[in-house]
Structure formats: C-alpha cells, structure tokens
Amino acid sequence: MRVALFATILFIYSTLGLVRPLSNWLRDHNLLRLAVGISFALAATAMAWLIFRDPRNRAPKVVASLIVIAGLYGAAILPMSSPEEKIHFIEYGVVALLAEGSAPQRWSATKKYLGAALFVLAAGWGDELIQALLPSRYYDLRDVAFNAAAGVIALVALAAVRFSRRETPAPAV
C-alpha cells in the first residue's frame, strides 16, 4: 500500500508541469468539462466496483451512507467554477485512502484517520510549493485547502462505510 501511495504522489508531482498545457488545450477545444466529467465517472465507477465487490458493503445502511457521501461530494464540487480544481477531489481523495491504508496496524482507527489527513495536507502543500517553482503554475492556498478537503471527505466516506457495516447488537431481553 505504501508503494502505491508514494507512486501516486510521485505521479501527481511529476505531471504538474504538463497539466496546465493539457487543460488549456482541452479548454480551447471545449473539452475540459467533458474530460473532468469523464474523470469523475471513471473514478466513481472504480470506487463503486471496489466497494461493492465486498458483499458486506451491499447492505442498505452502507448504500445509504454512500448516498450521503455522494451528496457531500456534490455539495463540495458543484459550486466550484474551475473544472481543474474539481480534479483535486479525485487526486487527493485517492492519496487519503492510500495514506490511511498505509498507516501502521498498531495505530488506532482515530490515529490512522488523523495521520492520513495530516499526510494529505502535507502532500497537497508540497504540490503547491512545487507549483510555485514552475513558470506555468502558481502557488495558491485555496488549492491546499481543496486538497485537504478532498482527503477529509474521502476519509469521512471510508469511516462512514466502515461504521455502517458494523453489526448492531441485539437488544437485551
């Protein structure tokens, strides 16, 4: 899991210089919103497959929690005017989930979630620091906040799925 986490961070950082020309080309050809929409559809499909391949995640409580989380994602990204900023929610959501999965097993669940959230904040801030050095990019604290929010929402979704999968104890007689 740690290899996947660091490979993901390396991929994000190594493409920072390429993203602006690509997004400008897509925007110039009126394809940027479509490309972002397809990215979200692919990410949602992949997440649904990963979640629902486990039969325990098909329980009505889990599905209901996922619907609430989808609403939370929608509330966060739909008002955003820049399609590029929406991609942060895919990138740093994945980073958060991989960071939580990479946390030491001896850590409590709370410590794993907090550690993953701090890792996402640091990784997102690193992203912006690199952008400050690139001529085609700029440093923006709002993007650090988007990265952190993306990670926190993904971690809340993970916690909600895990919590809703728990068996409710039988009432005492």
PDB file of C-alpha atoms in Angstrom:
ATOM      1  CA  MET A   1       0.000   0.000   0.000  1.00  0.00           C
ATOM      2  CA  ARG A   2       2.864   2.381   0.775  1.00  0.00           C
ATOM      3  CA  VAL A   3       4.368   1.816  -2.662  1.00  0.00           C
ATOM      4  CA  ALA A   4       1.033   2.755  -4.257  1.00  0.00           C
ATOM      5  CA  LEU A   5       0.817   5.849  -2.039  1.00  0.00           C
ATOM      6  CA  PHE A   6       4.249   7.139  -2.966  1.00  0.00           C
ATOM      7  CA  ALA A   7       3.772   6.216  -6.633  1.00  0.00           C
ATOM      8  CA  THR A   8       0.557   8.267  -6.621  1.00  0.00           C
ATOM      9  CA  ILE A   9       2.291  11.268  -5.032  1.00  0.00           C
ATOM     10  CA  LEU A  10       5.186  10.945  -7.494  1.00  0.00           C
ATOM     11  CA  PHE A  11       2.726  10.801 -10.405  1.00  0.00           C
ATOM     12  CA  ILE A  12       0.860  13.908  -9.199  1.00  0.00           C
ATOM     13  CA  TYR A  13       4.061  15.872  -8.632  1.00  0.00           C
ATOM     14  CA  SER A  14       5.701  14.764 -11.888  1.00  0.00           C
ATOM     15  CA  THR A  15       2.728  15.849 -14.002  1.00  0.00           C
ATOM     16  CA  LEU A  16       2.401  19.346 -12.535  1.00  0.00           C
ATOM     17  CA  GLY A  17       4.253  20.909 -15.462  1.00  0.00           C
ATOM     18  CA  LEU A  18       2.115  19.060 -18.018  1.00  0.00           C
ATOM     19  CA  VAL A  19      -1.320  19.713 -16.560  1.00  0.00           C
ATOM     20  CA  ARG A  20      -1.636  23.404 -17.464  1.00  0.00           C
ATOM     21  CA  PRO A  21      -0.865  22.967 -21.206  1.00  0.00           C
ATOM     22  CA  LEU A  22      -3.194  19.959 -21.332  1.00  0.00           C
ATOM     23  CA  SER A  23      -6.045  21.760 -19.553  1.00  0.00           C
ATOM     24  CA  ASN A  24      -5.554  24.825 -21.769  1.00  0.00           C
ATOM     25  CA  TRP A  25      -5.745  22.640 -24.881  1.00  0.00           C
ATOM     26  CA  LEU A  26      -8.885  20.913 -23.587  1.00  0.00           C
ATOM     27  CA  ARG A  27     -10.448  24.286 -22.708  1.00  0.00           C
ATOM     28  CA  ASP A  28      -9.580  25.739 -26.140  1.00  0.00           C
ATOM     29  CA  HIS A  29     -11.367  22.797 -27.765  1.00  0.00           C
ATOM     30  CA  ASN A  30     -14.370  22.966 -25.394  1.00  0.00           C
ATOM     31  CA  LEU A  31     -13.468  19.568 -23.970  1.00  0.00           C
ATOM     32  CA  LEU A  32     -12.331  20.431 -20.442  1.00  0.00           C
ATOM     33  CA  ARG A  33     -15.694  20.000 -18.701  1.00  0.00           C
ATOM     34  CA  LEU A  34     -16.283  16.767 -20.618  1.00  0.00           C
ATOM     35  CA  ALA A  35     -12.835  15.445 -19.644  1.00  0.00           C
ATOM     36  CA  VAL A  36     -13.424  16.302 -15.981  1.00  0.00           C
ATOM     37  CA  GLY A  37     -16.878  14.701 -16.122  1.00  0.00           C
ATOM     38  CA  ILE A  38     -15.426  11.533 -17.631  1.00  0.00           C
ATOM     39  CA  SER A  39     -12.701  11.532 -14.955  1.00  0.00           C
ATOM     40  CA  PHE A  40     -15.343  11.665 -12.229  1.00  0.00           C
ATOM     41  CA  ALA A  41     -17.446   8.975 -13.916  1.00  0.00           C
ATOM     42  CA  LEU A  42     -14.397   6.690 -14.131  1.00  0.00           C
ATOM     43  CA  ALA A  43     -13.425   7.410 -10.523  1.00  0.00           C
ATOM     44  CA  ALA A  44     -16.994   6.773  -9.319  1.00  0.00           C
ATOM     45  CA  THR A  45     -17.159   3.523 -11.304  1.00  0.00           C
ATOM     46  CA  ALA A  46     -13.833   2.342  -9.894  1.00  0.00           C
ATOM     47  CA  MET A  47     -14.879   3.222  -6.337  1.00  0.00           C
ATOM     48  CA  ALA A  48     -18.257   1.506  -6.753  1.00  0.00           C
ATOM     49  CA  TRP A  49     -16.510  -1.624  -8.015  1.00  0.00           C
ATOM     50  CA  LEU A  50     -14.010  -1.582  -5.143  1.00  0.00           C
ATOM     51  CA  ILE A  51     -16.740  -1.004  -2.578  1.00  0.00           C
ATOM     52  CA  PHE A  52     -19.459  -3.333  -3.850  1.00  0.00           C
ATOM     53  CA  ARG A  53     -17.249  -6.301  -4.656  1.00  0.00           C
ATOM     54  CA  ASP A  54     -17.422  -6.979  -0.904  1.00  0.00           C
ATOM     55  CA  PRO A  55     -20.947  -8.310  -0.216  1.00  0.00           C
ATOM     56  CA  ARG A  56     -20.958  -6.692   3.250  1.00  0.00           C
ATOM     57  CA  ASN A  57     -20.954  -3.305   1.515  1.00  0.00           C
ATOM     58  CA  ARG A  58     -24.224  -4.024  -0.264  1.00  0.00           C
ATOM     59  CA  ALA A  59     -26.242  -3.671   2.948  1.00  0.00           C
ATOM     60  CA  PRO A  60     -28.857  -0.888   2.897  1.00  0.00           C
ATOM     61  CA  LYS A  61     -27.050   1.035   5.688  1.00  0.00           C
ATOM     62  CA  VAL A  62     -23.843   1.104   3.666  1.00  0.00           C
ATOM     63  CA  VAL A  63     -25.640   2.160   0.482  1.00  0.00           C
ATOM     64  CA  ALA A  64     -27.455   4.923   2.399  1.00  0.00           C
ATOM     65  CA  SER A  65     -24.170   6.212   3.832  1.00  0.00           C
ATOM     66  CA  LEU A  66     -22.644   6.217   0.346  1.00  0.00           C
ATOM     67  CA  ILE A  67     -25.573   8.258  -0.976  1.00  0.00           C
ATOM     68  CA  VAL A  68     -24.991  10.817   1.789  1.00  0.00           C
ATOM     69  CA  ILE A  69     -21.270  10.912   0.955  1.00  0.00           C
ATOM     70  CA  ALA A  70     -22.057  11.382  -2.757  1.00  0.00           C
ATOM     71  CA  GLY A  71     -24.213  14.351  -1.747  1.00  0.00           C
ATOM     72  CA  LEU A  72     -21.331  15.751   0.301  1.00  0.00           C
ATOM     73  CA  TYR A  73     -19.005  15.439  -2.696  1.00  0.00           C
ATOM     74  CA  GLY A  74     -21.603  17.097  -4.918  1.00  0.00           C
ATOM     75  CA  ALA A  75     -22.064  19.958  -2.455  1.00  0.00           C
ATOM     76  CA  ALA A  76     -18.296  20.479  -2.396  1.00  0.00           C
ATOM     77  CA  ILE A  77     -17.529  20.325  -6.109  1.00  0.00           C
ATOM     78  CA  LEU A  78     -20.615  21.518  -7.972  1.00  0.00           C
ATOM     79  CA  PRO A  79     -20.298  25.173  -6.888  1.00  0.00           C
ATOM     80  CA  MET A  80     -16.641  25.265  -7.998  1.00  0.00           C
ATOM     81  CA  SER A  81     -16.290  27.317 -11.164  1.00  0.00           C
ATOM     82  CA  SER A  82     -12.956  25.880 -12.329  1.00  0.00           C
ATOM     83  CA  PRO A  83     -13.114  22.322 -13.683  1.00  0.00           C
ATOM     84  CA  GLU A  84      -9.408  21.846 -12.940  1.00  0.00           C
ATOM     85  CA  GLU A  85      -9.981  22.456  -9.229  1.00  0.00           C
ATOM     86  CA  LYS A  86     -12.508  19.625  -9.140  1.00  0.00           C
ATOM     87  CA  ILE A  87      -9.813  17.117 -10.094  1.00  0.00           C
ATOM     88  CA  HIS A  88      -8.183  17.754  -6.693  1.00  0.00           C
ATOM     89  CA  PHE A  89     -11.061  15.758  -5.197  1.00  0.00           C
ATOM     90  CA  ILE A  90     -10.080  12.675  -7.156  1.00  0.00           C
ATOM     91  CA  GLU A  91      -6.315  13.017  -6.723  1.00  0.00           C
ATOM     92  CA  TYR A  92      -6.203  13.773  -3.027  1.00  0.00           C
ATOM     93  CA  GLY A  93      -9.122  11.500  -2.191  1.00  0.00           C
ATOM     94  CA  VAL A  94      -7.027   8.623  -3.516  1.00  0.00           C
ATOM     95  CA  VAL A  95      -3.991   9.901  -1.586  1.00  0.00           C
ATOM     96  CA  ALA A  96      -6.049   9.976   1.627  1.00  0.00           C
ATOM     97  CA  LEU A  97      -7.345   6.431   1.205  1.00  0.00           C
ATOM     98  CA  LEU A  98      -3.879   5.106   0.408  1.00  0.00           C
ATOM     99  CA  ALA A  99      -2.388   7.029   3.355  1.00  0.00           C
ATOM    100  CA  GLU A 100      -4.968   5.563   5.747  1.00  0.00           C
ATOM    101  CA  GLY A 101      -4.282   2.086   4.397  1.00  0.00           C
ATOM    102  CA  SER A 102      -0.534   2.647   4.793  1.00  0.00           C
ATOM    103  CA  ALA A 103      -0.739   3.663   8.437  1.00  0.00           C
ATOM    104  CA  PRO A 104       0.830   1.258  10.915  1.00  0.00           C
ATOM    105  CA  GLN A 105      -1.544  -1.512  12.004  1.00  0.00           C
ATOM    106  CA  ARG A 106      -0.802  -0.801  15.668  1.00  0.00           C
ATOM    107  CA  TRP A 107      -2.382   2.663  15.354  1.00  0.00           C
ATOM    108  CA  SER A 108      -5.961   3.155  16.482  1.00  0.00           C
ATOM    109  CA  ALA A 109      -8.571   3.975  13.840  1.00  0.00           C
ATOM    110  CA  THR A 110      -8.672   7.597  15.004  1.00  0.00           C
ATOM    111  CA  LYS A 111      -4.911   7.919  14.779  1.00  0.00           C
ATOM    112  CA  LYS A 112      -4.939   6.392  11.275  1.00  0.00           C
ATOM    113  CA  TYR A 113      -7.570   8.880  10.063  1.00  0.00           C
ATOM    114  CA  LEU A 114      -5.797  11.865  11.637  1.00  0.00           C
ATOM    115  CA  GLY A 115      -2.420  10.709  10.315  1.00  0.00           C
ATOM    116  CA  ALA A 116      -3.859  10.287   6.816  1.00  0.00           C
ATOM    117  CA  ALA A 117      -5.492  13.734   6.956  1.00  0.00           C
ATOM    118  CA  LEU A 118      -2.205  15.341   8.014  1.00  0.00           C
ATOM    119  CA  PHE A 119      -0.365  13.432   5.297  1.00  0.00           C
ATOM    120  CA  VAL A 120      -2.816  14.713   2.671  1.00  0.00           C
ATOM    121  CA  LEU A 121      -2.390  18.265   3.960  1.00  0.00           C
ATOM    122  CA  ALA A 122       1.412  17.950   3.723  1.00  0.00           C
ATOM    123  CA  ALA A 123       1.287  16.302   0.279  1.00  0.00           C
ATOM    124  CA  GLY A 124      -1.140  18.935  -1.020  1.00  0.00           C
ATOM    125  CA  TRP A 125       1.007  21.706   0.351  1.00  0.00           C
ATOM    126  CA  GLY A 126       4.032  20.097  -1.303  1.00  0.00           C
ATOM    127  CA  ASP A 127       2.086  20.115  -4.570  1.00  0.00           C
ATOM    128  CA  GLU A 128       1.581  23.866  -4.271  1.00  0.00           C
ATOM    129  CA  LEU A 129       5.200  24.514  -3.274  1.00  0.00           C
ATOM    130  CA  ILE A 130       6.352  22.728  -6.431  1.00  0.00           C
ATOM    131  CA  GLN A 131       3.875  24.766  -8.475  1.00  0.00           C
ATOM    132  CA  ALA A 132       5.405  27.952  -7.052  1.00  0.00           C
ATOM    133  CA  LEU A 133       8.654  26.953  -8.780  1.00  0.00           C
ATOM    134  CA  LEU A 134       7.096  26.224 -12.185  1.00  0.00           C
ATOM    135  CA  PRO A 135       6.738  29.076 -14.688  1.00  0.00           C
ATOM    136  CA  SER A 136       3.343  27.890 -15.949  1.00  0.00           C
ATOM    137  CA  ARG A 137       1.853  27.387 -12.453  1.00  0.00           C
ATOM    138  CA  TYR A 138       1.313  29.435  -9.332  1.00  0.00           C
ATOM    139  CA  TYR A 139       1.059  28.883  -5.584  1.00  0.00           C
ATOM    140  CA  ASP A 140      -2.486  29.069  -4.245  1.00  0.00           C
ATOM    141  CA  LEU A 141      -3.503  28.406  -0.645  1.00  0.00           C
ATOM    142  CA  ARG A 142      -7.053  27.692  -1.849  1.00  0.00           C
ATOM    143  CA  ASP A 143      -5.681  24.645  -3.664  1.00  0.00           C
ATOM    144  CA  VAL A 144      -4.030  23.478  -0.432  1.00  0.00           C
ATOM    145  CA  ALA A 145      -7.484  23.749   1.175  1.00  0.00           C
ATOM    146  CA  PHE A 146      -9.106  21.856  -1.744  1.00  0.00           C
ATOM    147  CA  ASN A 147      -6.524  19.089  -1.422  1.00  0.00           C
ATOM    148  CA  ALA A 148      -7.099  18.823   2.334  1.00  0.00           C
ATOM    149  CA  ALA A 149     -10.893  18.913   1.910  1.00  0.00           C
ATOM    150  CA  ALA A 150     -10.712  16.184  -0.730  1.00  0.00           C
ATOM    151  CA  GLY A 151      -8.731  14.000   1.646  1.00  0.00           C
ATOM    152  CA  VAL A 152     -11.013  14.632   4.601  1.00  0.00           C
ATOM    153  CA  ILE A 153     -14.158  13.870   2.586  1.00  0.00           C
ATOM    154  CA  ALA A 154     -12.618  10.602   1.344  1.00  0.00           C
ATOM    155  CA  LEU A 155     -11.690   9.664   4.916  1.00  0.00           C
ATOM    156  CA  VAL A 156     -15.188  10.527   6.148  1.00  0.00           C
ATOM    157  CA  ALA A 157     -16.576   8.304   3.382  1.00  0.00           C
ATOM    158  CA  LEU A 158     -14.284   5.459   4.448  1.00  0.00           C
ATOM    159  CA  ALA A 159     -15.260   5.873   8.101  1.00  0.00           C
ATOM    160  CA  ALA A 160     -18.962   6.004   7.171  1.00  0.00           C
ATOM    161  CA  VAL A 161     -18.732   2.776   5.179  1.00  0.00           C
ATOM    162  CA  ARG A 162     -16.858   1.035   7.963  1.00  0.00           C
ATOM    163  CA  PHE A 163     -19.251   2.329  10.618  1.00  0.00           C
ATOM    164  CA  SER A 164     -22.376   1.391   8.663  1.00  0.00           C
ATOM    165  CA  ARG A 165     -21.010  -2.160   8.121  1.00  0.00           C
ATOM    166  CA  ARG A 166     -20.880  -2.798  11.847  1.00  0.00           C
ATOM    167  CA  GLU A 167     -23.403  -5.204  13.178  1.00  0.00           C
ATOM    168  CA  THR A 168     -25.900  -3.650  15.536  1.00  0.00           C
ATOM    169  CA  PRO A 169     -26.070  -5.620  18.780  1.00  0.00           C
ATOM    170  CA  ALA A 170     -29.260  -7.483  19.515  1.00  0.00           C
ATOM    171  CA  PRO A 171     -31.444  -5.780  22.117  1.00  0.00           C
ATOM    172  CA  ALA A 172     -31.081  -7.143  25.645  1.00  0.00           C
ATOM    173  CA  VAL A 173     -34.018  -9.224  26.760  1.00  0.00           C
TER     174      VAL A 173
END
